[in-house]
PDB file of C-alpha atoms in Angstrom:
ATOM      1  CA  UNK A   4      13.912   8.554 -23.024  1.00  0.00           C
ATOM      2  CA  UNK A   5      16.447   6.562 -21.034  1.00  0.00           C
ATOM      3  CA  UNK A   6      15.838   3.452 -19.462  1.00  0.00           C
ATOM      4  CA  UNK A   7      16.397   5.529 -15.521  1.00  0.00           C
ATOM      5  CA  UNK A   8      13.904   7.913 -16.989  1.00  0.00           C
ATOM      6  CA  UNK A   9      11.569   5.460 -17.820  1.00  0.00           C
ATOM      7  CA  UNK A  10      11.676   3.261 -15.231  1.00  0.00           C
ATOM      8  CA  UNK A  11      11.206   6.429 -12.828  1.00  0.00           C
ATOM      9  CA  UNK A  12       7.823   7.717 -15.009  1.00  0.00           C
ATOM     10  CA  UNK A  13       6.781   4.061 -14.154  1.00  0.00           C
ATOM     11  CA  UNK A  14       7.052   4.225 -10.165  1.00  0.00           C
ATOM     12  CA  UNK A  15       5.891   7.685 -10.883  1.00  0.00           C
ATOM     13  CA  UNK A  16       2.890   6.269 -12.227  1.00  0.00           C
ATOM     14  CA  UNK A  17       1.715   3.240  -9.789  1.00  0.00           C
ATOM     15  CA  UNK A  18       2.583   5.499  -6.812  1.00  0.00           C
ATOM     16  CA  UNK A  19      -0.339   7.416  -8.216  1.00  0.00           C
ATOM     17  CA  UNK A  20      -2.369   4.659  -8.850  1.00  0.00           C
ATOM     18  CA  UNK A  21      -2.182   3.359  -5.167  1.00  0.00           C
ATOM     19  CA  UNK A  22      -3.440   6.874  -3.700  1.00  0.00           C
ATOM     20  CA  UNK A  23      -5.808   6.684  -6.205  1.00  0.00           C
ATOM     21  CA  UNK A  24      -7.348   3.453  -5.583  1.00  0.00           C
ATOM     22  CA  UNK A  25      -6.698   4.393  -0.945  1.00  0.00           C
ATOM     23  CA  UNK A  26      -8.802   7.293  -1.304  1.00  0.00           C
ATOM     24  CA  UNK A  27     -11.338   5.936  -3.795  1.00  0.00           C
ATOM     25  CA  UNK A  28     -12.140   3.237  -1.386  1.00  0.00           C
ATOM     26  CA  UNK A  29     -11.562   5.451   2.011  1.00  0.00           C
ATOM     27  CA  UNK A  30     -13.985   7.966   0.465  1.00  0.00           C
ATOM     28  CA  UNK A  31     -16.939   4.842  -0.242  1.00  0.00           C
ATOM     29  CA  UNK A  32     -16.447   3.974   2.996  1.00  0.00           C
ATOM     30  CA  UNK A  33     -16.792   7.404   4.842  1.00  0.00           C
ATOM     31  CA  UNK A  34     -19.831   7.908   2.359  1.00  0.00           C
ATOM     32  CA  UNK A  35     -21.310   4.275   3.882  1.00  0.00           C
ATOM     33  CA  UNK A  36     -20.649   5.074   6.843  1.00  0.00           C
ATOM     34  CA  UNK A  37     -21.683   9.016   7.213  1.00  0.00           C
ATOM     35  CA  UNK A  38     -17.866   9.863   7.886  1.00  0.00           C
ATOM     36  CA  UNK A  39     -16.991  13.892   6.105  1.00  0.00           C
ATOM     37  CA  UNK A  40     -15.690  13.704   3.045  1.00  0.00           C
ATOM     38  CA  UNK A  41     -12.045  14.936   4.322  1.00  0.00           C
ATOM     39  CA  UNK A  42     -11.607  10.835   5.988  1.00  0.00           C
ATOM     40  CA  UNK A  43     -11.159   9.993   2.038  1.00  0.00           C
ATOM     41  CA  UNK A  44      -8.343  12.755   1.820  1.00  0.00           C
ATOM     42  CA  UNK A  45      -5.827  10.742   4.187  1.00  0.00           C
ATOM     43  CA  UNK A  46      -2.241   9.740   3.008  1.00  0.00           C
ATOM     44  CA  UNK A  47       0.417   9.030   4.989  1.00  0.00           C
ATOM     45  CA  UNK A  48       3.358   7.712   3.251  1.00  0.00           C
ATOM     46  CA  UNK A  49       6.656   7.786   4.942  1.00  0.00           C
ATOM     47  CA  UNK A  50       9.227   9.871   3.076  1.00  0.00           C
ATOM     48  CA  UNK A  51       7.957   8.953  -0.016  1.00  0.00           C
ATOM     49  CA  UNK A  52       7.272   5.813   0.256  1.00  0.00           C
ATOM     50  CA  UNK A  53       4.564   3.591   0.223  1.00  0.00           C
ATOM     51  CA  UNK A  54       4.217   0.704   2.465  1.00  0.00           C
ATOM     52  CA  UNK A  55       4.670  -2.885   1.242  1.00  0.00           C
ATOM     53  CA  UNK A  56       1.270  -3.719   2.775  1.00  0.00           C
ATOM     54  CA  UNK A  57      -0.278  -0.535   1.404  1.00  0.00           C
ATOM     55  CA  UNK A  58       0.894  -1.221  -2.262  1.00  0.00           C
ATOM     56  CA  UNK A  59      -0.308  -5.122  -1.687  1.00  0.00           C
ATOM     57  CA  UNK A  60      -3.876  -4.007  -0.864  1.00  0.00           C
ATOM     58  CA  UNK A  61      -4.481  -1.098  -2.834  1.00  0.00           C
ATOM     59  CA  UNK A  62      -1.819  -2.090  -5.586  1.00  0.00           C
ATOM     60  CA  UNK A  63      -2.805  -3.066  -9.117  1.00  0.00           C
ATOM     61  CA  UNK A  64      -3.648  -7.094  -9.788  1.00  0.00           C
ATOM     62  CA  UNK A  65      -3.452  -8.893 -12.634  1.00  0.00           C
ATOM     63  CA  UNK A  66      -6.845 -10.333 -12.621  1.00  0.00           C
ATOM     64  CA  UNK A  67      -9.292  -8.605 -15.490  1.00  0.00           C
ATOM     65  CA  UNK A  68     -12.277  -7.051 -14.966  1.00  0.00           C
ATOM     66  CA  UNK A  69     -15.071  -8.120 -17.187  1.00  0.00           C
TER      67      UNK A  69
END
């Protein structure tokens, strides 16, 4: 695996993880707040892309859970 193909599988990979983490917190707080189910299904990036706020927020930290 090159070091373009790598370094894409890796963008690949967070991109997914910031959805992930969006819509697992959109959906907890539809479910608090008696909002459908569909509210957690919103994404919106623009052309691909994921806004620098967006990935700040919803973006992996490196802080540990214990």
């Amino acid at each position: 695996m090159s070091i373009q193909e790598k370094s894409r599988a890796i963008m690949a990979r967070q991109y997914q993880e910031v959805k992930k983490r969006q819509q697992s917190m959109l959906m907890r707080s539809a479910q608090e707040l008696g909002l459908p189910e569909e509210m957690s299904h919103y994404w919106n990036p623009i052309q691909g892309k994921i806004d620098q706020d967006t990935r700040t927020l919803y973006g992996s930290s490196h802080a540990g859970m214990s």
